[in-house]
Coordinates of C-alpha atoms (C1' of nucleotides) in Angstrom, one line a residue:
Chain A
M2 CA 28.5 53.6 -24.7
G3 CA 31.4 53.7 -27.2
H4 CA 32.4 57.1 -25.9
R5 CA 35.6 58.2 -24.4
A6 CA 35.9 58.1 -20.7
P7 CA 36.9 61.3 -18.9
P8 CA 40.7 61.3 -18.3
R9 CA 40.1 60.2 -14.7
D10 CA 43.4 58.9 -13.6
R11 CA 46.8 59.2 -15.2
V12 CA 47.1 56.7 -18.1
T13 CA 49.9 54.2 -17.4
E14 CA 51.0 50.9 -18.9
Q15 CA 49.4 49.3 -15.9
S16 CA 46.0 51.1 -16.5
V17 CA 46.1 50.1 -20.1
R18 CA 46.7 46.4 -19.3
E19 CA 44.0 46.6 -16.6
A20 CA 41.5 47.8 -19.2
A21 CA 42.6 45.1 -21.7
L22 CA 42.1 42.5 -19.0
T23 CA 38.5 43.6 -18.4
L24 CA 37.6 43.9 -22.1
F25 CA 39.3 40.7 -23.3
A26 CA 37.5 38.8 -20.5
Q27 CA 34.2 40.4 -21.3
R28 CA 34.2 40.1 -25.1
G29 CA 37.1 37.8 -26.0
Y30 CA 40.3 38.8 -27.8
H31 CA 38.8 39.2 -31.2
G32 CA 35.6 40.8 -29.8
A33 CA 37.5 43.6 -28.0
A34 CA 38.9 46.3 -30.2
L35 CA 41.9 48.5 -29.3
R36 CA 39.6 51.4 -29.7
D37 CA 37.5 50.1 -26.8
I38 CA 40.6 49.8 -24.6
A39 CA 41.6 53.3 -25.5
N40 CA 38.2 54.7 -24.8
E41 CA 38.2 52.9 -21.4
V42 CA 41.3 54.7 -20.3
G43 CA 40.3 58.0 -22.0
I44 CA 42.8 58.3 -24.9
R45 CA 42.8 57.7 -28.6
T46 CA 43.8 54.4 -30.2
P47 CA 47.3 55.5 -31.5
S48 CA 48.2 56.7 -28.0
L49 CA 48.0 53.2 -26.7
Y50 CA 51.3 52.6 -28.5
N51 CA 53.1 54.8 -26.0
H52 CA 52.3 52.1 -23.4
I53 CA 52.2 48.8 -25.3
E54 CA 53.8 47.1 -28.3
S55 CA 50.7 45.6 -29.9
K56 CA 47.4 44.0 -29.2
Q57 CA 48.9 40.6 -29.5
E58 CA 51.6 41.5 -26.9
L59 CA 48.8 42.5 -24.5
L60 CA 47.3 39.0 -24.8
R61 CA 50.8 37.4 -24.5
G62 CA 51.5 39.2 -21.3
I63 CA 48.3 38.1 -19.7
L64 CA 48.5 34.5 -20.7
L65 CA 52.2 33.9 -20.0
T66 CA 52.1 35.7 -16.6
T67 CA 49.0 33.8 -15.5
T68 CA 50.2 30.3 -16.5
E69 CA 53.6 30.9 -14.9
Q70 CA 51.9 32.0 -11.7
V71 CA 49.7 28.9 -11.7
W72 CA 52.8 26.7 -11.8
S73 CA 54.7 28.6 -9.2
D74 CA 51.7 28.8 -6.9
F75 CA 51.3 25.0 -7.2
E76 CA 55.0 24.4 -6.4
T77 CA 54.8 26.7 -3.4
A78 CA 51.6 25.0 -2.1
I79 CA 52.8 21.5 -2.1
E80 CA 56.5 21.9 -1.3
S81 CA 57.6 20.0 1.8
V82 CA 54.2 18.4 2.2
S83 CA 54.5 14.7 2.2
D84 CA 51.0 13.4 3.0
V85 CA 49.3 12.8 -0.3
T86 CA 45.8 13.8 0.8
E87 CA 47.1 17.1 2.1
R88 CA 49.1 17.6 -1.2
L89 CA 45.9 17.2 -3.2
R90 CA 44.0 19.4 -0.8
R91 CA 46.5 22.2 -1.1
A92 CA 46.8 21.9 -4.9
V93 CA 43.0 22.2 -5.2
V94 CA 42.7 25.1 -2.7
T95 CA 45.4 27.0 -4.6
Y96 CA 44.0 26.4 -8.0
A97 CA 40.4 27.2 -7.1
L98 CA 41.4 30.3 -5.1
R99 CA 43.3 31.6 -8.1
H100 CA 40.2 31.2 -10.3
A101 CA 38.0 33.0 -7.8
I102 CA 40.4 35.9 -7.4
H103 CA 41.8 36.3 -10.9
R104 CA 38.6 35.6 -12.8
R105 CA 39.4 37.7 -15.8
E106 CA 42.8 36.2 -16.4
A107 CA 41.3 32.7 -16.1
L108 CA 38.5 33.4 -18.5
I109 CA 41.0 34.7 -21.1
V110 CA 43.4 31.8 -20.7
N111 CA 40.6 29.4 -21.3
R112 CA 39.0 31.2 -24.1
D113 CA 41.7 32.9 -26.1
V114 CA 44.8 30.7 -25.9
E115 CA 44.1 29.8 -29.6
S116 CA 44.4 33.5 -30.5
L117 CA 47.9 33.6 -29.2
D118 CA 50.6 33.5 -31.8
E119 CA 53.5 31.1 -31.7
P120 CA 55.8 30.5 -30.0
A121 CA 54.0 31.9 -26.9
R122 CA 51.0 29.6 -27.4
S123 CA 53.1 26.5 -27.2
E124 CA 54.8 27.9 -24.1
V125 CA 51.5 28.5 -22.4
M126 CA 50.2 25.0 -23.3
A127 CA 53.4 23.4 -22.1
L128 CA 53.0 25.1 -18.8
R129 CA 49.4 24.0 -18.5
R130 CA 50.2 20.4 -19.3
R131 CA 53.0 20.4 -16.7
H132 CA 50.5 21.5 -14.1
E133 CA 48.0 18.9 -15.2
R134 CA 50.5 16.1 -15.1
A135 CA 51.8 17.2 -11.7
V136 CA 48.2 17.1 -10.3
R137 CA 47.6 13.8 -12.0
A138 CA 50.8 12.4 -10.4
I139 CA 49.4 13.3 -6.9
I140 CA 46.3 11.3 -7.7
I141 CA 48.3 8.3 -9.0
E142 CA 50.4 8.5 -5.9
G143 CA 47.3 8.4 -3.7
V144 CA 45.9 5.5 -5.7
D145 CA 49.1 3.5 -5.4
A146 CA 49.2 4.2 -1.7
G147 CA 45.7 2.8 -1.4
V148 CA 44.5 6.2 0.0
F149 CA 42.5 7.2 -3.1
Q150 CA 40.1 5.1 -5.1
V151 CA 39.6 6.2 -8.7
E152 CA 38.8 4.3 -11.8
D153 CA 40.9 6.5 -14.1
P154 CA 43.3 9.1 -12.8
F155 CA 43.3 10.9 -16.2
V156 CA 39.5 11.5 -16.0
A157 CA 39.7 12.3 -12.3
S158 CA 42.4 14.9 -12.8
F159 CA 40.4 16.7 -15.5
G160 CA 37.3 16.5 -13.5
I161 CA 39.0 18.2 -10.5
L162 CA 41.0 20.7 -12.5
E163 CA 38.2 21.8 -14.8
M164 CA 35.8 22.1 -11.9
C165 CA 38.3 24.6 -10.4
V166 CA 38.7 26.5 -13.7
S167 CA 35.0 27.1 -13.9
V168 CA 34.9 28.9 -10.6
A169 CA 35.9 31.9 -12.7
R170 CA 32.6 31.6 -14.6
W171 CA 30.2 31.8 -11.6
F172 CA 32.0 33.2 -8.6
D173 CA 30.8 36.6 -7.5
P174 CA 33.2 38.4 -5.2
A175 CA 30.2 40.5 -3.9
G176 CA 28.2 37.3 -3.2
A177 CA 27.6 35.5 0.1
L178 CA 30.7 33.2 -0.1
S179 CA 34.3 34.4 0.1
A180 CA 36.9 33.1 -2.3
D181 CA 38.5 31.2 0.6
Q182 CA 35.3 29.5 1.5
V183 CA 34.7 28.4 -2.1
A184 CA 38.2 27.2 -2.4
S185 CA 38.0 25.0 0.7
E186 CA 34.6 23.6 -0.4
Y187 CA 36.2 22.7 -3.7
A188 CA 39.0 21.0 -2.0
E189 CA 36.5 19.0 0.0
F190 CA 34.8 18.1 -3.3
A191 CA 38.1 16.9 -4.8
L192 CA 38.9 14.7 -1.8
R193 CA 35.4 13.1 -2.0
L194 CA 35.8 12.7 -5.7
V195 CA 39.0 10.6 -5.3
G196 CA 37.3 8.4 -2.8
T197 CA 38.6 9.7 0.6
R198 CA 36.1 10.5 3.3
Chain K
M5 CA 45.6 27.4 -46.2
G6 CA 42.9 30.0 -46.7
H7 CA 42.1 28.5 -50.1
R8 CA 38.8 27.3 -51.4
A9 CA 38.0 23.7 -50.9
P10 CA 37.1 21.7 -54.0
P11 CA 33.3 21.4 -54.4
R12 CA 33.4 18.0 -52.8
D13 CA 29.8 17.5 -51.9
R14 CA 26.7 19.4 -52.7
V15 CA 26.4 22.6 -50.7
T16 CA 23.3 22.6 -48.5
E17 CA 22.0 24.6 -45.6
Q18 CA 23.1 21.7 -43.4
S19 CA 26.7 21.6 -44.7
V20 CA 27.0 25.4 -44.2
R21 CA 25.8 25.0 -40.6
E22 CA 28.2 22.1 -40.1
A23 CA 31.1 24.2 -41.3
A24 CA 30.1 27.1 -39.1
L25 CA 29.9 24.8 -36.1
T26 CA 33.4 23.6 -36.6
L27 CA 34.9 27.1 -37.2
F28 CA 33.0 28.9 -34.4
A29 CA 34.2 26.1 -32.0
Q30 CA 37.8 26.4 -33.2
R31 CA 38.2 30.2 -33.4
G32 CA 35.2 31.7 -31.6
Y33 CA 32.4 33.7 -33.3
H34 CA 34.4 36.8 -33.8
G35 CA 37.5 34.9 -34.9
A36 CA 35.8 32.9 -37.6
A37 CA 34.9 34.9 -40.8
L38 CA 32.1 34.1 -43.1
R39 CA 34.8 33.8 -45.7
D40 CA 36.3 30.9 -43.9
I41 CA 33.0 29.1 -43.7
A42 CA 32.4 29.7 -47.4
N43 CA 35.9 28.4 -48.2
E44 CA 35.2 25.3 -46.1
V45 CA 32.2 24.3 -48.2
G46 CA 33.8 25.4 -51.4
I47 CA 31.8 28.5 -52.4
R48 CA 32.2 32.3 -52.3
T49 CA 31.0 34.4 -49.3
P50 CA 28.0 36.0 -51.0
S51 CA 26.7 32.5 -52.0
L52 CA 26.3 31.6 -48.3
Y53 CA 23.3 33.9 -48.3
N54 CA 21.4 31.3 -50.5
H55 CA 21.5 29.1 -47.4
I56 CA 21.5 31.3 -44.4
E57 CA 20.2 34.7 -43.2
S58 CA 23.2 36.1 -41.6
K59 CA 26.2 35.2 -39.4
Q60 CA 24.3 36.1 -36.3
E61 CA 21.5 33.8 -37.3
L62 CA 24.0 31.0 -37.6
L63 CA 25.1 31.6 -34.0
R64 CA 21.5 31.9 -32.8
G65 CA 20.6 28.6 -34.4
I66 CA 23.4 26.8 -32.7
L67 CA 22.8 28.2 -29.2
L68 CA 19.1 28.0 -29.1
T69 CA 18.9 24.5 -30.4
T70 CA 21.6 23.3 -28.1
T71 CA 20.2 24.8 -24.9
E72 CA 16.7 23.6 -25.8
Q73 CA 18.0 20.1 -26.2
V74 CA 19.8 20.3 -22.9
W75 CA 16.6 21.0 -21.2
S76 CA 14.5 18.4 -23.0
D77 CA 17.2 15.8 -22.4
F78 CA 17.2 16.5 -18.7
E79 CA 13.4 16.2 -18.5
T80 CA 13.4 12.9 -20.4
A81 CA 16.2 11.6 -18.2
I82 CA 14.6 12.2 -14.9
E83 CA 10.9 11.8 -15.6
S84 CA 9.2 9.0 -13.6
V85 CA 12.4 8.4 -11.6
S86 CA 11.6 9.0 -7.9
D87 CA 14.8 8.0 -6.1
V88 CA 16.8 11.1 -5.6
T89 CA 20.2 9.5 -6.0
E90 CA 19.1 8.0 -9.3
R91 CA 17.7 11.3 -10.5
L92 CA 21.1 13.0 -9.9
R93 CA 22.9 10.1 -11.5
R94 CA 20.8 10.3 -14.7
A95 CA 20.9 14.1 -14.8
V96 CA 24.8 14.0 -14.7
V97 CA 25.1 11.1 -17.2
T98 CA 22.9 13.0 -19.6
Y99 CA 24.6 16.3 -19.3
A100 CA 28.2 14.9 -19.4
L101 CA 27.3 12.7 -22.4
R102 CA 26.0 15.6 -24.3
H103 CA 29.3 17.5 -23.7
A104 CA 31.3 14.5 -24.9
I105 CA 29.2 14.0 -28.0
H106 CA 28.3 17.6 -29.0
R107 CA 31.7 19.1 -28.1
R108 CA 31.6 21.9 -30.7
E109 CA 28.1 23.1 -29.7
A110 CA 29.1 23.1 -26.0
L111 CA 32.3 25.1 -26.6
I112 CA 30.3 27.7 -28.6
V113 CA 27.6 28.0 -25.9
N114 CA 30.1 28.6 -23.2
R115 CA 32.3 30.9 -25.2
D116 CA 30.1 33.0 -27.4
V117 CA 26.8 33.5 -25.7
E118 CA 27.8 37.1 -25.1
S119 CA 28.2 37.6 -28.9
L120 CA 24.5 36.6 -29.3
D121 CA 22.1 39.5 -29.8
E122 CA 19.0 40.1 -27.8
P123 CA 16.4 38.7 -27.4
A124 CA 18.0 35.3 -28.1
R125 CA 20.8 35.8 -25.5
S126 CA 18.2 36.2 -22.7
E127 CA 16.3 33.2 -23.9
V128 CA 19.5 31.1 -23.9
M129 CA 20.5 32.3 -20.5
A130 CA 17.0 31.7 -19.1
L131 CA 17.0 28.1 -20.4
R132 CA 20.5 27.5 -18.8
R133 CA 19.3 28.9 -15.5
R134 CA 16.3 26.7 -15.5
H135 CA 18.5 23.7 -16.0
E136 CA 20.8 24.8 -13.2
R137 CA 18.0 25.4 -10.8
A138 CA 16.5 22.0 -11.6
V139 CA 19.7 20.2 -10.9
R140 CA 20.2 22.3 -7.7
A141 CA 16.6 21.2 -6.7
I142 CA 17.6 17.6 -6.9
I143 CA 20.6 18.3 -4.7
I144 CA 18.5 20.1 -2.1
E145 CA 16.0 17.3 -2.2
G146 CA 18.7 14.8 -1.4
V147 CA 20.1 17.0 1.4
D148 CA 16.6 17.4 2.9
A149 CA 16.1 13.6 2.7
G150 CA 19.4 13.0 4.5
V151 CA 20.8 11.1 1.5
F152 CA 23.3 13.8 0.4
Q153 CA 25.6 15.8 2.6
V154 CA 26.8 19.0 1.1
E155 CA 27.6 22.3 2.8
D156 CA 26.2 24.5 0.1
P157 CA 23.9 23.2 -2.7
F158 CA 24.7 26.2 -4.8
V159 CA 28.4 25.6 -4.9
A160 CA 27.9 21.8 -5.3
S161 CA 25.5 22.3 -8.3
F162 CA 28.0 24.5 -10.0
G163 CA 30.9 22.1 -9.2
I164 CA 29.0 19.2 -10.8
L165 CA 27.5 21.0 -13.8
E166 CA 30.7 22.9 -14.8
M167 CA 32.7 19.7 -14.4
C168 CA 30.4 18.2 -17.0
V169 CA 30.7 21.2 -19.3
S170 CA 34.4 21.0 -19.4
V171 CA 34.3 17.4 -20.8
A172 CA 33.9 19.2 -24.1
R173 CA 37.4 20.7 -23.6
W174 CA 39.4 17.5 -23.1
F175 CA 37.3 14.6 -24.4
D176 CA 38.8 12.9 -27.4
P177 CA 36.4 10.6 -29.3
A178 CA 39.4 8.8 -30.8
G179 CA 40.8 8.2 -27.3
A180 CA 40.8 5.2 -25.0
L181 CA 37.5 6.0 -23.3
S182 CA 34.1 6.1 -24.9
A183 CA 31.6 8.9 -24.3
D184 CA 29.5 6.5 -22.3
Q185 CA 32.4 5.5 -20.1
V186 CA 33.3 9.1 -19.3
A187 CA 29.7 10.0 -18.6
S188 CA 29.3 7.2 -16.1
E189 CA 32.6 8.1 -14.4
Y190 CA 31.4 11.6 -14.1
A191 CA 28.1 10.4 -12.6
E192 CA 30.2 8.5 -10.0
F193 CA 32.2 11.7 -9.3
A194 CA 29.0 13.6 -8.7
L195 CA 27.5 11.1 -6.4
R196 CA 30.7 11.1 -4.4
L197 CA 30.8 14.8 -4.4
V198 CA 27.4 15.1 -2.7
G199 CA 28.5 12.7 -0.1
T200 CA 26.9 9.4 -1.1
R201 CA 29.1 6.3 -1.2
Chain Q
dC26 C1' 49.3 62.8 -26.2
dC27 C1' 47.0 64.1 -30.9
dT28 C1' 45.1 64.2 -36.1
dA29 C1' 45.4 62.2 -40.4
dC30 C1' 45.6 58.3 -42.7
dC31 C1' 47.1 53.4 -44.3
dG32 C1' 45.9 48.7 -46.3
dA33 C1' 43.4 44.8 -45.0
dT34 C1' 39.4 42.6 -43.8
dC35 C1' 34.8 42.4 -42.0
dG36 C1' 29.5 41.2 -43.0
dG37 C1' 26.5 42.0 -46.4
dT38 C1' 24.0 43.8 -51.0
dA39 C1' 23.2 44.5 -56.1
dG40 C1' 22.5 42.5 -60.0
dG41 C1' 22.8 38.9 -62.9
Chain V
dC5 C1' 26.1 30.0 -57.9
dC6 C1' 29.1 34.2 -59.4
dT7 C1' 31.7 39.1 -59.8
dA8 C1' 31.7 43.6 -58.4
dC9 C1' 31.3 46.4 -54.9
dC10 C1' 29.5 48.8 -50.4
dG11 C1' 30.4 51.3 -45.8
dA12 C1' 32.3 50.2 -41.5
dT13 C1' 35.8 48.8 -38.7
dC14 C1' 40.1 46.6 -37.7
dG15 C1' 45.3 47.1 -35.9
dG16 C1' 48.7 50.0 -36.8
dT17 C1' 52.0 54.0 -38.7
dA18 C1' 53.6 58.8 -39.9
dG19 C1' 54.6 62.9 -38.2
dG20 C1' 54.3 66.2 -35.1

DNA sequence: CCTACCGATCGGTAGG
DNA sequence: CCTACCGATCGGTAGG
């Protein structure tokens, strides 16, 4: 505890970012010290600066990369799919799957976005809002087509999206269910939630 | 910014805890300094100790009180209700309503429980698990009775509960929807999710 | 990659 | 309720 790890593997930018990911997810940005990250990879704090710019830049890298991938995954998942139910199903499978597979990134995005300095914070929040609106647009499309029945697409979209987000909080990759199984169950939940089936 | 507030009202234990609630929710336990809390109520840091024991005790008070109330609210909500669908409906209304009304407390519970020292952390987590299991038991009861259709009660219980938790992240008390409206919409979502309706 | 060290800030205490 | 101050720790730099 608190001690330096043996210099197991070669220290690289990648291994530093990996350690930061784990520690930020575990203790939060403010709760994880650079010293802890250095210990984790087996070097002293100042040596981290051979691999990274600053603690803030570590956070920025994680949050920007993650939210950009959420958006591009979404676009890929629904492109050239016209059926609105299938669009929603794919959007939910993709989003839930991401939160099962990239649990640490998801936890950090949802916990530490307020620790991110401007202008990156606004970029991250704009990307998230774009995704939210796009999912909401699918729900509205389904309601207009008479396929979905929801009282308020705003509430329904948050219900569905935040349900997916929280997969990161309970999913256990060593557990009985695979990420794919959980994602498809969540898609089923979402379709029931909007009144299909 | 960062300056001391004018000594508006009398400083009391209650006003200190109120300021801590707001700041912990905004910035997280590690991100909020006692100095910020002192500034918020218009005194110097050492004077806080006339009202509280320590920063850690502030966190403990928030988390223990909140999780105890979650459990007692749940018990009150479902006692003497025999119909399983109605039991689930009440459990969800109660839990969602709490997360709309006590948003700050909910955010802190879900973000900073790992910053809580033992033995309080284990107490909080035990109380949460008890609530989770009780809600899961309702779902299993409904499945056994043939009223609910869910593939996996474990996944369904997390889907429902975490959906409610996240109300704290988006609900706006000044928005178009009241806490009661959101809570009853969420109850409808939950009942659809388990395959009724 | 290291040691040595920086100013700033942290939670908290002494003493009134 | 305050000022004065504590040791510890923070992110980060200098210089090799």
